[in-house]
PDB file of C-alpha atoms and ligand atoms in Angstrom:
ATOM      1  CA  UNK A   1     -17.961 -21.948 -24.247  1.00 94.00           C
ATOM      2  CA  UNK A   2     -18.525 -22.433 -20.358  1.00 96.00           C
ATOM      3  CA  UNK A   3     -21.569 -20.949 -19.444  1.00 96.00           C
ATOM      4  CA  UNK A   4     -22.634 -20.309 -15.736  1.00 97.00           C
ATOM      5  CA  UNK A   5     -26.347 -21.422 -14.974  1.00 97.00           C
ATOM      6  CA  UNK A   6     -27.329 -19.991 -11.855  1.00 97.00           C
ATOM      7  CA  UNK A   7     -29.964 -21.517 -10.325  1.00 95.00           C
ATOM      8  CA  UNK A   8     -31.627 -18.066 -10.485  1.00 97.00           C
ATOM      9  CA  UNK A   9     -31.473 -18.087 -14.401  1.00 96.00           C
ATOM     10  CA  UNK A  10     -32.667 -22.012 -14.590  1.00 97.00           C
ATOM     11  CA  UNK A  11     -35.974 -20.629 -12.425  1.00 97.00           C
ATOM     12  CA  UNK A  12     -36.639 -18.243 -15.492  1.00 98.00           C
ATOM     13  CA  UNK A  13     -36.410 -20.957 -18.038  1.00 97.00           C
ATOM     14  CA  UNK A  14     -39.760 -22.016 -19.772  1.00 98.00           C
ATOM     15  CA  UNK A  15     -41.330 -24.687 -17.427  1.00 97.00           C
ATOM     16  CA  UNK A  16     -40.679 -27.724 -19.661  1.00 96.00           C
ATOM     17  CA  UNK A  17     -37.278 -26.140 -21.028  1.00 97.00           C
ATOM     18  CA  UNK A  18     -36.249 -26.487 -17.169  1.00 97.00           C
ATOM     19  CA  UNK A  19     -37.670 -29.963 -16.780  1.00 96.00           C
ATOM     20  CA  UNK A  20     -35.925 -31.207 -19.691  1.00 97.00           C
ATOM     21  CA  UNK A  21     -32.381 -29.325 -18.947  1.00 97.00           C
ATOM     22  CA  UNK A  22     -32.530 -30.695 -15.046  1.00 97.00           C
ATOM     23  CA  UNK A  23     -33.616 -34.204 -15.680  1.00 97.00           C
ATOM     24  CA  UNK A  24     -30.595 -34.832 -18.034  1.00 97.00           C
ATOM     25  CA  UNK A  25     -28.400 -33.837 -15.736  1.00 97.00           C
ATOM     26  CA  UNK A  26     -28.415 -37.104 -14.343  1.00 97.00           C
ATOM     27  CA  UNK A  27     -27.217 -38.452 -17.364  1.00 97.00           C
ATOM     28  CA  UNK A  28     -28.063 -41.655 -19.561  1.00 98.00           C
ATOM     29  CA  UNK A  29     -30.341 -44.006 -17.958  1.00 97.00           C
ATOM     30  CA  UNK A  30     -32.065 -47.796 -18.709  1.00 97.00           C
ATOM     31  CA  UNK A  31     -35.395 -47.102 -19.589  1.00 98.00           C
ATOM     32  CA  UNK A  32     -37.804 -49.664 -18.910  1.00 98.00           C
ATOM     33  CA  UNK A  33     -41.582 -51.182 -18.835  1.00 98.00           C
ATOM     34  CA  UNK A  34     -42.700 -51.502 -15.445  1.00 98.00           C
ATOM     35  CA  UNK A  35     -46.151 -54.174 -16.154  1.00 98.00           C
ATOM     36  CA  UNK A  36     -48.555 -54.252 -13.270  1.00 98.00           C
ATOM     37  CA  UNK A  37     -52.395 -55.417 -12.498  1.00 97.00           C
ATOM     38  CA  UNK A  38     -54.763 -53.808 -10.142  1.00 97.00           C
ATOM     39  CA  UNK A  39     -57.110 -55.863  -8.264  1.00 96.00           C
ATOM     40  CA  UNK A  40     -59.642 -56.653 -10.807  1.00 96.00           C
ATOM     41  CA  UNK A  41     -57.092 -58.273 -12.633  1.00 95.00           C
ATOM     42  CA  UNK A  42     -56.695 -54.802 -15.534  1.00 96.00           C
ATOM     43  CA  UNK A  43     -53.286 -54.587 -16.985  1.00 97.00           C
ATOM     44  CA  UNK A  44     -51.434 -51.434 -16.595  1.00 97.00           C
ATOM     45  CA  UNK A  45     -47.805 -50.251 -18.497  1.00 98.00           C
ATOM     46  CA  UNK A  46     -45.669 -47.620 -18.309  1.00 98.00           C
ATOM     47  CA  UNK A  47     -42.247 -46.617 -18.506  1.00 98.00           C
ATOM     48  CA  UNK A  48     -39.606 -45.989 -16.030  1.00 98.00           C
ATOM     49  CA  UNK A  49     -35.958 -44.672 -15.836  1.00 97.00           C
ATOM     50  CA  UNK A  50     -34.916 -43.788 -12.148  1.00 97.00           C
ATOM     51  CA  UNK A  51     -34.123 -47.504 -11.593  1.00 97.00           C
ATOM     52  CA  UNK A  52     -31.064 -48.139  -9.107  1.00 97.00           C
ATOM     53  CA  UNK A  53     -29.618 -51.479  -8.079  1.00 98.00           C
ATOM     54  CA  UNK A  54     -29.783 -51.253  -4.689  1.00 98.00           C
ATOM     55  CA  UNK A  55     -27.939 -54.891  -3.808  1.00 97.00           C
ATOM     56  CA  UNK A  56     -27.237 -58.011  -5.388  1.00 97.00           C
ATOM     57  CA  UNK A  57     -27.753 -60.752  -2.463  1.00 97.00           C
ATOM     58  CA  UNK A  58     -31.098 -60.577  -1.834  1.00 97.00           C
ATOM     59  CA  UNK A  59     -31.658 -59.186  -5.237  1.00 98.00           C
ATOM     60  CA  UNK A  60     -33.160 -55.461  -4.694  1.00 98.00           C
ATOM     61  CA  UNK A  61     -33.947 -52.986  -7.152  1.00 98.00           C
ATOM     62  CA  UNK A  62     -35.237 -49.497  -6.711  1.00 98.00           C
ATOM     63  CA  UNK A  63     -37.143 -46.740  -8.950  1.00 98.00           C
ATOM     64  CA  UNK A  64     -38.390 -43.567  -8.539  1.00 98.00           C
ATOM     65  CA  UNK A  65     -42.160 -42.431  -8.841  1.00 98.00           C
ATOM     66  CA  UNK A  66     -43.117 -39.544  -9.061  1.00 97.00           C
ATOM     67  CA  UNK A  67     -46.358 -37.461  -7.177  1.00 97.00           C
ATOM     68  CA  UNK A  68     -49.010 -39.838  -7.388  1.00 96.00           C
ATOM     69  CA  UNK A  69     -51.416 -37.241  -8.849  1.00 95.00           C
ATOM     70  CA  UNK A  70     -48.641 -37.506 -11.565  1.00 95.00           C
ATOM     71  CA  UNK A  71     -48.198 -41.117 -12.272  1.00 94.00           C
ATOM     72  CA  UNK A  72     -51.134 -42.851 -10.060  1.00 95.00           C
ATOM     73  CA  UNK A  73     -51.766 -46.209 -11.741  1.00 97.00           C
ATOM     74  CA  UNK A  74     -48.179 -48.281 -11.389  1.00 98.00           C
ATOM     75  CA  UNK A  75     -47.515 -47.659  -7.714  1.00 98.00           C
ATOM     76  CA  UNK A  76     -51.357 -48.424  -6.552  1.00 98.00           C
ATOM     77  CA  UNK A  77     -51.324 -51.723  -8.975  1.00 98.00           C
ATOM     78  CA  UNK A  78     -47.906 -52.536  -6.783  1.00 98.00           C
ATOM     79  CA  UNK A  79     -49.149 -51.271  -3.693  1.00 98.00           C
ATOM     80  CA  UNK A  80     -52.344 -53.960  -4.095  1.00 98.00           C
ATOM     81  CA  UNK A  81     -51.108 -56.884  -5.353  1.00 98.00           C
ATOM     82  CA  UNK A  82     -47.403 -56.775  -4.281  1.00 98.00           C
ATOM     83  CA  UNK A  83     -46.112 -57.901  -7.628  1.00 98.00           C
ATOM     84  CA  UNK A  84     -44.991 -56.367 -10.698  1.00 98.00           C
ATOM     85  CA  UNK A  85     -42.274 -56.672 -13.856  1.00 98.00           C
ATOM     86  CA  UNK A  86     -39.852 -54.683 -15.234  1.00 98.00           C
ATOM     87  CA  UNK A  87     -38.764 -55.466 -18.872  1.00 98.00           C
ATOM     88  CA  UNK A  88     -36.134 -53.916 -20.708  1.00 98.00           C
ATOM     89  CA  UNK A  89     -36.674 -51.504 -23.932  1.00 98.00           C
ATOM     90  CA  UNK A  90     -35.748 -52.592 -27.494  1.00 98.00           C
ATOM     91  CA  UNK A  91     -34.770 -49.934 -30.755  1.00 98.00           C
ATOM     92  CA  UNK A  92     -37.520 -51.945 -32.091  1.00 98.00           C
ATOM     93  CA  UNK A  93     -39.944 -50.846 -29.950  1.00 98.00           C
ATOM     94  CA  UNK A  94     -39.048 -47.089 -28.469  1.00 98.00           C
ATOM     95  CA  UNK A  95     -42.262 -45.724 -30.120  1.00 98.00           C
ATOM     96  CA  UNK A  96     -44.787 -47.771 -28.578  1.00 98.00           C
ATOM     97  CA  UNK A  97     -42.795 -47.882 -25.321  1.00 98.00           C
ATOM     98  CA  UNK A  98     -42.707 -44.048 -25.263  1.00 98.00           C
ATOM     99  CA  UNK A  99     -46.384 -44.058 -25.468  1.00 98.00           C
ATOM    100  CA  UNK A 100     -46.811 -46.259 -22.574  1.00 98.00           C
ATOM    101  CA  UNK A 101     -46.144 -42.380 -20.730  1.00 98.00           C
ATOM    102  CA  UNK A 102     -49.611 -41.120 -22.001  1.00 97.00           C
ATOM    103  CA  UNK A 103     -51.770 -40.330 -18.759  1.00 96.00           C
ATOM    104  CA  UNK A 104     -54.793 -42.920 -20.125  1.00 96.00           C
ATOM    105  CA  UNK A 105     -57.139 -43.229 -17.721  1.00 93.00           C
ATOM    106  CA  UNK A 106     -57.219 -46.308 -14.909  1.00 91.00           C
ATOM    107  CA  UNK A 107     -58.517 -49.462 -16.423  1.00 89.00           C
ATOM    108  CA  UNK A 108     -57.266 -48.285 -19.938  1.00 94.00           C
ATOM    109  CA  UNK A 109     -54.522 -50.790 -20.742  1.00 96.00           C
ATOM    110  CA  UNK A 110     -51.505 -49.401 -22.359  1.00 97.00           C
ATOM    111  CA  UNK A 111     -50.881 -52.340 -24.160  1.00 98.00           C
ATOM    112  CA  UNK A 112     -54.177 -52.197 -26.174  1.00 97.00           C
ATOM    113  CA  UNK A 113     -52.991 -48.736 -27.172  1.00 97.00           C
ATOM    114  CA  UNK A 114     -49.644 -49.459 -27.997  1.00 98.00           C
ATOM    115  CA  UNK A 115     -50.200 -52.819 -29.524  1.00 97.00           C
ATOM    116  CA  UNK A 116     -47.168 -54.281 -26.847  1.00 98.00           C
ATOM    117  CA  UNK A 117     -48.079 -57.918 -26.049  1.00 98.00           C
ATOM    118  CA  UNK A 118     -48.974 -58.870 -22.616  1.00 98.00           C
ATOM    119  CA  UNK A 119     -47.141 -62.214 -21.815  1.00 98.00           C
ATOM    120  CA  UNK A 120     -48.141 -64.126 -18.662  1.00 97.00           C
ATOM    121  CA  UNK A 121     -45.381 -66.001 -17.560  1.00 98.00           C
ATOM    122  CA  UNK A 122     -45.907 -68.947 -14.629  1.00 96.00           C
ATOM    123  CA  UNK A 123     -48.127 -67.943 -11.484  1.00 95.00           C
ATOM    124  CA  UNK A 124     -46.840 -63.944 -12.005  1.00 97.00           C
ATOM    125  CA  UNK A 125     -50.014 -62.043 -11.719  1.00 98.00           C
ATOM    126  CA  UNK A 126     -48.334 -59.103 -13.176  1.00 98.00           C
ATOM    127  CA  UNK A 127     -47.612 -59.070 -17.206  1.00 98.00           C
ATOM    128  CA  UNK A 128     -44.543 -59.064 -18.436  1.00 98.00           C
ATOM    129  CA  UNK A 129     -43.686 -57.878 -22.233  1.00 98.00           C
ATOM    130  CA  UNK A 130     -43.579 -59.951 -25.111  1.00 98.00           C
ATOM    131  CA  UNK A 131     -41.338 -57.964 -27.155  1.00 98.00           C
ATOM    132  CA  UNK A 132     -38.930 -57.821 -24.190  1.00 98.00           C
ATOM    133  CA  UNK A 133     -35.768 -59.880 -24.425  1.00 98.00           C
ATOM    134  CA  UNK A 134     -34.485 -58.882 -20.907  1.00 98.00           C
ATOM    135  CA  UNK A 135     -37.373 -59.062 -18.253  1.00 98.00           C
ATOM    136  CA  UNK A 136     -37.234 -60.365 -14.451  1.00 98.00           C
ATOM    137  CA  UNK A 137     -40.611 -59.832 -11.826  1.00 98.00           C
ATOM    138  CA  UNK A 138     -40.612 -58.497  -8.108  1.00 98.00           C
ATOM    139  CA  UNK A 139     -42.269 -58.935  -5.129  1.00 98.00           C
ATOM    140  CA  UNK A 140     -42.712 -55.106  -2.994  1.00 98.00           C
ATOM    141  CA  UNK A 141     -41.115 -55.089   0.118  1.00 98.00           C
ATOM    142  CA  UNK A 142     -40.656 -50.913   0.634  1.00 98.00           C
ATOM    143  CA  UNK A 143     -42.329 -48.048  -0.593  1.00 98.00           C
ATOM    144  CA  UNK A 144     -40.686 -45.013   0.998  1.00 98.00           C
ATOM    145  CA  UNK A 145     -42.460 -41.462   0.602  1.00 98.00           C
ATOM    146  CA  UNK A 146     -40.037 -38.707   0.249  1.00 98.00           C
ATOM    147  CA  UNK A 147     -41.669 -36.112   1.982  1.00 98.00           C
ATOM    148  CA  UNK A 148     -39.415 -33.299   0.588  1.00 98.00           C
ATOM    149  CA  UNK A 149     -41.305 -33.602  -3.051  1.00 97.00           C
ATOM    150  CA  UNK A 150     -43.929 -36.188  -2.563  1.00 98.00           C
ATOM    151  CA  UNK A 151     -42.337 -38.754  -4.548  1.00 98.00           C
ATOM    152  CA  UNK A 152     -41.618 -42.434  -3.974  1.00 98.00           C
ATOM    153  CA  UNK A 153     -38.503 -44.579  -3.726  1.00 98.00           C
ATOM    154  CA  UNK A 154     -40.385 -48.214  -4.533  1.00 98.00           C
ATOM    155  CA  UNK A 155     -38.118 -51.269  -3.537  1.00 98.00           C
ATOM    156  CA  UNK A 156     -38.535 -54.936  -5.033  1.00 98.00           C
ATOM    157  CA  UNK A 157     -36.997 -58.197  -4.422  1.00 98.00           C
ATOM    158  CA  UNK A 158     -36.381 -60.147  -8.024  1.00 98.00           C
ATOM    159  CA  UNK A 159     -38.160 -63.274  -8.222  1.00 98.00           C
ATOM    160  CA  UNK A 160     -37.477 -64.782 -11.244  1.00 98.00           C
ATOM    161  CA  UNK A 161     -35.534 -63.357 -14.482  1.00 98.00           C
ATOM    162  CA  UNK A 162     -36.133 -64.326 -18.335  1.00 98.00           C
ATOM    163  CA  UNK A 163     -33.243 -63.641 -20.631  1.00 98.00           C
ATOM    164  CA  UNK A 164     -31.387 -65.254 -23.615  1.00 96.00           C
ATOM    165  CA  UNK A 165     -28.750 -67.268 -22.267  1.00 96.00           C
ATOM    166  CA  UNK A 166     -26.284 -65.950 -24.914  1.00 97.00           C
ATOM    167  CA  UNK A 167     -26.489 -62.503 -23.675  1.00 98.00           C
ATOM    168  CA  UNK A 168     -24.749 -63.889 -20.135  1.00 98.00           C
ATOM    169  CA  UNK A 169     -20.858 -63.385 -20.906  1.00 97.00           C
ATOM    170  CA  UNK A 170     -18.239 -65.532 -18.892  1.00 96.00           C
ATOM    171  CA  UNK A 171     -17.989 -63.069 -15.714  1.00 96.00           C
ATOM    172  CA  UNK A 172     -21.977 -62.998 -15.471  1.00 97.00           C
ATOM    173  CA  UNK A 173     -22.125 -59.046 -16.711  1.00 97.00           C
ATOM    174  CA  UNK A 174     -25.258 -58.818 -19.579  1.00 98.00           C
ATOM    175  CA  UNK A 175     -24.583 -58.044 -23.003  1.00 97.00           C
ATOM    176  CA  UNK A 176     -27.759 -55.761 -23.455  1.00 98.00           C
ATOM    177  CA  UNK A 177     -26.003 -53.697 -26.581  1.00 98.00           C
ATOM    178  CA  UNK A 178     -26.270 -57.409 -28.273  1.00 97.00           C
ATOM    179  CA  UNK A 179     -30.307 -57.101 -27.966  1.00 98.00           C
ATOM    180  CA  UNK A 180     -30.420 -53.948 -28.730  1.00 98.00           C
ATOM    181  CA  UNK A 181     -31.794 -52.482 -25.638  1.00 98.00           C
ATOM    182  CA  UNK A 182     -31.875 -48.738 -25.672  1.00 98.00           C
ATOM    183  CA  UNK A 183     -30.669 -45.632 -23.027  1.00 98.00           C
ATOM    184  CA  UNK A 184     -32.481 -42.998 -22.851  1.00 98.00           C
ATOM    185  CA  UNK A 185     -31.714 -39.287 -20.966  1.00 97.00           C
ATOM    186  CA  UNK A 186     -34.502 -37.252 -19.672  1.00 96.00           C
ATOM    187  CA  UNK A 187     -37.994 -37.673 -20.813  1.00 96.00           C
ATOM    188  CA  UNK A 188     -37.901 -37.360 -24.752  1.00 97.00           C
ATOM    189  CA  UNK A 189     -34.395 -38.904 -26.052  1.00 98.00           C
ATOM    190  CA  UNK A 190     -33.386 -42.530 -26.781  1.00 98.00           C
ATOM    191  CA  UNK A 191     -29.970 -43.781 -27.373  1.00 98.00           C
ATOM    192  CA  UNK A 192     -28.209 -46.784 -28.891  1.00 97.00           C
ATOM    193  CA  UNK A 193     -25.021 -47.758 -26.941  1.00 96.00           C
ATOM    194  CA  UNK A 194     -22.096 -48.980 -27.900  1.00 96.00           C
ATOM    195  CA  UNK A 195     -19.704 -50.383 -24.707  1.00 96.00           C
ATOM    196  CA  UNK A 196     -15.644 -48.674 -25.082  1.00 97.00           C
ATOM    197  CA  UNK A 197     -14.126 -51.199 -22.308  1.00 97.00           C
ATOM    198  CA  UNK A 198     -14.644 -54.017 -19.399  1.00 97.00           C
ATOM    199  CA  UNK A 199     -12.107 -53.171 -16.923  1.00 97.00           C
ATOM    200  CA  UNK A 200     -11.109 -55.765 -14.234  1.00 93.00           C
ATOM    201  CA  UNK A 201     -12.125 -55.226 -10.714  1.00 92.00           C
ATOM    202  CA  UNK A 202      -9.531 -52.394  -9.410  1.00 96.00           C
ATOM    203  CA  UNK A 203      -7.588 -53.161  -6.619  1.00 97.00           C
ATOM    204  CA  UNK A 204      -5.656 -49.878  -4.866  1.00 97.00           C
TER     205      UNK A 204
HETATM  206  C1  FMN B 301     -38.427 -41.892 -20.899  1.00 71.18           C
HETATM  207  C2  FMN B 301     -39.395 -41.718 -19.762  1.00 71.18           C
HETATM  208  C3  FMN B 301     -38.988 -42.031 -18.479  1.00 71.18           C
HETATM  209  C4  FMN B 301     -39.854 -41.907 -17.382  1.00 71.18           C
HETATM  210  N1  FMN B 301     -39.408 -42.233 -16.136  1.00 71.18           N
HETATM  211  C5  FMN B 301     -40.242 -42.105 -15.072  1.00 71.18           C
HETATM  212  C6  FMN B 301     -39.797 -42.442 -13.762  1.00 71.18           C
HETATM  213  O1  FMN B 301     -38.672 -42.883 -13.550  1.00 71.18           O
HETATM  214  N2  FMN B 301     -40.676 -42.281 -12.729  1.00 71.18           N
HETATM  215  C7  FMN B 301     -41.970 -41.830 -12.928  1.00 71.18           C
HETATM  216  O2  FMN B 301     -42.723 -41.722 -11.958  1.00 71.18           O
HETATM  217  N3  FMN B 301     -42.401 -41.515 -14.165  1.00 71.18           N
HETATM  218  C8  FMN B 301     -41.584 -41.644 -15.226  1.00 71.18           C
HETATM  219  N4  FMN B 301     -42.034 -41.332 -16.487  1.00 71.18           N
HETATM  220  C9  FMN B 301     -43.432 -40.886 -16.639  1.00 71.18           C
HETATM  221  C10 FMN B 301     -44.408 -42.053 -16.606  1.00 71.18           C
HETATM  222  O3  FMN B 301     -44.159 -42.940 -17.695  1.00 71.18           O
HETATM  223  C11 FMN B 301     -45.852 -41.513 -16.725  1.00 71.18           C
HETATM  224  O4  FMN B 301     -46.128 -40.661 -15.617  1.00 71.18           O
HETATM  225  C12 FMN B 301     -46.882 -42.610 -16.795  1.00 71.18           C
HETATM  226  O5  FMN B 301     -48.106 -42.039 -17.179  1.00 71.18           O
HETATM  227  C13 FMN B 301     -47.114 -43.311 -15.449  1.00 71.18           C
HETATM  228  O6  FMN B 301     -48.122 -44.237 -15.683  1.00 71.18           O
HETATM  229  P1  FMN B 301     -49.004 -44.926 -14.541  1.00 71.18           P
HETATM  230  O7  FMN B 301     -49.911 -43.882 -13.931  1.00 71.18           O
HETATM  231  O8  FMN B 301     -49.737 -45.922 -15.365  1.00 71.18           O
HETATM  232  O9  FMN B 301     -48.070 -45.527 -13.563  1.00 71.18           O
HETATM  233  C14 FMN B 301     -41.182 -41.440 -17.594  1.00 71.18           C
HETATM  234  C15 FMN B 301     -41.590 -41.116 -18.890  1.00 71.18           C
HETATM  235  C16 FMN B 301     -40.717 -41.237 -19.968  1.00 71.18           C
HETATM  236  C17 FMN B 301     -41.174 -40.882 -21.359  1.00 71.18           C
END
């Protein structure tokens, strides 16, 4: 049945009940591995879902971090050396990737705890993952504070991209249900996906 949750009745929900219940409400998202270094060269991973594309020519992407007393370590490591990668999220590997959310402490890399492989690809100084099959790196060009909850709208131009070309179909669009890449939806729950149509550009 229908229900009616006031915002008055969300407010009274458990604290992590609420989190949960508003953070779906922006439905299924890609989760990924955002890899990073900080200066002295320590590798940091985590995970990330409020990713937007944000244009296609130049090639901008956006996420989402949160407070940085909440999630310090990815946004300084970009903030410092400018670079970082963003690799996409295998069935395979939801466990370890899940982990990579564990607040370890700075110099602690989460790929020594999750047993992910650190792949250094050309002169990126940021890792990318091993077990990825979909992974591209950035260069930082805007880190907007939103004032209203002190969180962070972090934009990146793609520098170069890694993928199997057999995931590319004819119109350019990326098979990632043929790799097996994941959705997830909140903070806890991962998804397989399974694609119901390609539809041709409308025209009115
Ligand atoms: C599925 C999932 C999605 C997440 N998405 C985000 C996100 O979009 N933005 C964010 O700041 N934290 C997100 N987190 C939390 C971070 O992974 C967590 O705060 C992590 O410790 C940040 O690590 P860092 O301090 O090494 O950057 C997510 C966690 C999970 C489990």
């Amino acid at each position: 049945m229908m229900q009616h949750y006031s915002l008055k009745k969300v407010g009274q929900m458990e604290r992590f009940h609420r989190a949960n219940f508003i953070n779906c409400l922006t439905g299924f998202k890609s989760p990924v591995l955002i890899g990073t270094v900080n200066t002295k060269g320590e590798e940091n991973l985590a995970i990330f879902n409020n990713l937007v594309h944000l244009g296609a020519d130049p090639a901008l992407i956006g996420f989402i971090n949160r407070p940085r007393e909440a999630a310090p370590h990815t946004l300084a490591n970009i903030e410092a050396t400018g670079v970082y990668t963003i690799n996409h999220i295998t069935a395979s590997f939801i466990h370890q990737a899940h982990q990579t959310s564990a607040k370890y402490p700075e110099g602690v890399s989460e790929f020594e705890r999750t047993g992910l492989t650190p792949e250094k690809i050309g002169d990126c100084a940021a890792p990318f993952v091993a077990e990825s099959p979909v992974k591209f790196s950035l260069v930082l060009k805007e880190v907007i504070p939103i004032q209203f909850n002190n969180t962070y709208f972090v934009i990146g131009a793609i520098t170069e991209i890694y993928l199997n070309s057999a995931l590319v179909e004819e119109d350019g669009c990326l098979d990632l249900q043929k790799a097996d890449i994941v959705a997830s939806m909140g903070l806890t729950d991962y998804y397989a996906v399974n694609k119901i149509a390609k539809l041709p550009y409308a025209r009115p």
